[in-house]
Every structure is written in structure tokens, then in C-alpha cells.
GROMACS .gro file of C-alpha atoms in nm:
model
  148
    1UNK     CA    1  -3.607  13.192   4.244
    2UNK     CA    2  -3.281  13.023   4.339
    3UNK     CA    3  -3.210  12.667   4.453
    4UNK     CA    4  -2.873  12.505   4.525
    5UNK     CA    5  -2.732  12.169   4.619
    6UNK     CA    6  -2.389  12.024   4.687
    7UNK     CA    7  -2.319  11.724   4.464
    8UNK     CA    8  -2.045  11.477   4.558
    9UNK     CA    9  -1.890  11.470   4.212
   10UNK     CA   10  -1.642  11.686   4.022
   11UNK     CA   11  -1.775  11.975   3.814
   12UNK     CA   12  -1.692  11.807   3.478
   13UNK     CA   13  -1.905  11.504   3.577
   14UNK     CA   14  -2.196  11.727   3.678
   15UNK     CA   15  -2.156  11.931   3.358
   16UNK     CA   16  -2.172  11.613   3.149
   17UNK     CA   17  -2.505  11.518   3.309
   18UNK     CA   18  -2.652  11.866   3.261
   19UNK     CA   19  -2.549  11.899   2.896
   20UNK     CA   20  -2.639  11.546   2.783
   21UNK     CA   21  -2.973  11.637   2.628
   22UNK     CA   22  -3.011  11.298   2.457
   23UNK     CA   23  -3.039  11.131   2.799
   24UNK     CA   24  -3.219  11.406   2.992
   25UNK     CA   25  -3.544  11.208   3.006
   26UNK     CA   26  -3.352  10.917   3.162
   27UNK     CA   27  -3.198  11.143   3.430
   28UNK     CA   28  -3.473  11.394   3.513
   29UNK     CA   29  -3.778  11.218   3.655
   30UNK     CA   30  -4.008  11.507   3.564
   31UNK     CA   31  -3.907  11.497   3.196
   32UNK     CA   32  -4.096  11.247   2.980
   33UNK     CA   33  -3.928  11.329   2.650
   34UNK     CA   34  -3.666  11.541   2.477
   35UNK     CA   35  -3.640  11.608   2.104
   36UNK     CA   36  -3.303  11.765   2.021
   37UNK     CA   37  -3.347  12.009   1.731
   38UNK     CA   38  -2.984  12.115   1.682
   39UNK     CA   39  -2.715  11.868   1.576
   40UNK     CA   40  -2.375  11.869   1.740
   41UNK     CA   41  -2.231  11.945   2.080
   42UNK     CA   42  -2.404  12.147   2.352
   43UNK     CA   43  -2.331  12.512   2.273
   44UNK     CA   44  -2.492  12.854   2.249
   45UNK     CA   45  -2.783  12.819   2.008
   46UNK     CA   46  -2.854  12.452   2.083
   47UNK     CA   47  -3.234  12.399   2.074
   48UNK     CA   48  -3.462  12.121   2.196
   49UNK     CA   49  -3.822  12.046   2.284
   50UNK     CA   50  -3.869  11.922   2.638
   51UNK     CA   51  -4.187  11.755   2.757
   52UNK     CA   52  -4.248  11.753   3.133
   53UNK     CA   53  -4.526  11.615   3.342
   54UNK     CA   54  -4.643  11.899   3.567
   55UNK     CA   55  -4.933  11.856   3.807
   56UNK     CA   56  -5.046  11.546   3.615
   57UNK     CA   57  -5.041  11.706   3.269
   58UNK     CA   58  -4.778  11.698   2.998
   59UNK     CA   59  -4.644  12.029   2.867
   60UNK     CA   60  -4.388  12.075   2.589
   61UNK     CA   61  -4.168  12.383   2.557
   62UNK     CA   62  -3.898  12.466   2.305
   63UNK     CA   63  -3.581  12.566   2.486
   64UNK     CA   64  -3.244  12.698   2.377
   65UNK     CA   65  -2.898  12.762   2.517
   66UNK     CA   66  -2.851  13.138   2.528
   67UNK     CA   67  -2.506  13.138   2.694
   68UNK     CA   68  -2.234  12.887   2.786
   69UNK     CA   69  -1.914  12.902   2.988
   70UNK     CA   70  -1.828  12.532   3.013
   71UNK     CA   71  -1.807  12.373   3.266
   72UNK     CA   72  -1.905  12.658   3.497
   73UNK     CA   73  -2.225  12.817   3.372
   74UNK     CA   74  -2.502  12.785   3.117
   75UNK     CA   75  -2.817  12.986   3.054
   76UNK     CA   76  -3.126  12.813   2.916
   77UNK     CA   77  -3.418  13.016   2.781
   78UNK     CA   78  -3.774  12.946   2.666
   79UNK     CA   79  -4.071  13.157   2.560
   80UNK     CA   80  -4.440  13.077   2.584
   81UNK     CA   81  -4.752  13.293   2.555
   82UNK     CA   82  -4.548  13.613   2.564
   83UNK     CA   83  -4.352  13.513   2.875
   84UNK     CA   84  -3.974  13.463   2.852
   85UNK     CA   85  -3.828  13.211   3.097
   86UNK     CA   86  -3.459  13.200   3.189
   87UNK     CA   87  -3.270  12.945   3.396
   88UNK     CA   88  -2.910  13.025   3.491
   89UNK     CA   89  -2.723  12.711   3.594
   90UNK     CA   90  -2.390  12.753   3.772
   91UNK     CA   91  -2.138  12.499   3.894
   92UNK     CA   92  -1.886  12.595   4.162
   93UNK     CA   93  -1.616  12.358   4.277
   94UNK     CA   94  -1.633  12.290   4.651
   95UNK     CA   95  -1.333  12.071   4.726
   96UNK     CA   96  -1.405  11.734   4.565
   97UNK     CA   97  -1.771  11.826   4.533
   98UNK     CA   98  -1.966  12.074   4.320
   99UNK     CA   99  -2.225  12.327   4.429
  100UNK     CA  100  -2.494  12.331   4.160
  101UNK     CA  101  -2.724  12.634   4.156
  102UNK     CA  102  -3.030  12.696   3.939
  103UNK     CA  103  -3.173  13.046   3.925
  104UNK     CA  104  -3.510  13.068   3.748
  105UNK     CA  105  -3.680  13.388   3.637
  106UNK     CA  106  -3.960  13.493   3.407
  107UNK     CA  107  -4.047  13.816   3.234
  108UNK     CA  108  -4.406  13.878   3.128
  109UNK     CA  109  -4.559  14.168   2.939
  110UNK     CA  110  -4.750  14.423   3.151
  111UNK     CA  111  -5.088  14.295   3.270
  112UNK     CA  112  -5.405  14.473   3.370
  113UNK     CA  113  -5.761  14.399   3.472
  114UNK     CA  114  -5.861  14.035   3.507
  115UNK     CA  115  -5.521  13.905   3.394
  116UNK     CA  116  -5.348  14.105   3.667
  117UNK     CA  117  -5.589  13.976   3.933
  118UNK     CA  118  -5.557  13.617   3.812
  119UNK     CA  119  -5.178  13.645   3.815
  120UNK     CA  120  -5.184  13.772   4.175
  121UNK     CA  121  -5.384  13.464   4.279
  122UNK     CA  122  -5.195  13.203   4.073
  123UNK     CA  123  -4.834  13.328   4.106
  124UNK     CA  124  -4.770  13.176   4.452
  125UNK     CA  125  -4.889  12.833   4.331
  126UNK     CA  126  -4.674  12.860   4.018
  127UNK     CA  127  -4.371  12.957   4.226
  128UNK     CA  128  -4.420  12.665   4.464
  129UNK     CA  129  -4.455  12.416   4.176
  130UNK     CA  130  -4.148  12.560   4.000
  131UNK     CA  131  -3.935  12.547   4.316
  132UNK     CA  132  -4.032  12.185   4.379
  133UNK     CA  133  -3.953  12.097   4.016
  134UNK     CA  134  -3.609  12.264   4.031
  135UNK     CA  135  -3.524  12.091   4.360
  136UNK     CA  136  -3.623  11.755   4.211
  137UNK     CA  137  -3.406  11.826   3.905
  138UNK     CA  138  -3.110  11.899   4.136
  139UNK     CA  139  -3.169  11.569   4.319
  140UNK     CA  140  -3.189  11.377   3.990
  141UNK     CA  141  -2.873  11.542   3.852
  142UNK     CA  142  -2.689  11.467   4.178
  143UNK     CA  143  -2.793  11.102   4.167
  144UNK     CA  144  -2.669  11.064   3.807
  145UNK     CA  145  -2.342  11.255   3.858
  146UNK     CA  146  -2.257  11.073   4.180
  147UNK     CA  147  -2.305  10.735   4.005
  148UNK     CA  148  -2.064  10.816   3.722
   0.00000   0.00000   0.00000
């Protein structure tokens, strides 16, 4: 799943918002808390626990930076219940603006029987919720970057 938005701020400003984990809960309206687990600057290997409110319930996931090419691209990963989640975030300069793209994917172990049937029913809802969440994150990041 891929979502994009043009932000009226330079790429370094947008990058600063994205990589400022200490203030992520202040910027991203869907995030209620962040616990940074790795000291130092944002880099490959940086880990944190992020708590989001999703469909009225709080969920906490441990996340980590699996790749960085500052200030153009970062890859954030998480794993839960055997599923590996990956979000590739890219910044492309567009004149005085920046096109910010988030590409989300998940990889689950093979399923069969009831799990396979349940996945077929629930996957569209999960995709819709995820897309809405990513679009809201883009809006929140844009608002913060355009203010700075």
C-alpha cells in the first residue's frame, strides 16, 4: 500500500520531523506514546516502542530502523504474531516542496483453514484502516514541517 503527499517544506525540514522520535507523539495524532529504546541519533538499528490508538484501542509495537539514507529514505520495521511489517518512507524534492511517500507492506507466514478464511474476511478492513492511518500521518507530518 502506497500513499503520498506534497509538503510545502524543504526535505531537511520534513526529515527532521520524521526522525524526531522524542516528539512523535506530539506530531502524530494517532500516536499516544513513544518510548525510545536506543540512545543517540536516528540511525540504522534505532529502536522504539510506539503506542497508537487504533479503532478505539491502544496497541504498542516495538519498531526499528532497518535502513537509512538521510534525508531521502528510511525503512522502519516491526514484527508481531509472526507477521513482519515494513514501511518505506521516501522524500523527493519537488522544487521548494517535498513529496513524502509511505509504502507499507506485511509478510505473514502461510495460513490455512480457519485462519486463511478469517484473513480473507478481515484483510480489506485492515487495509482500509492502515491506509487511513498512513494518510493521517502524512497530514500531521506536513502540518509540523510546514510550521517550522
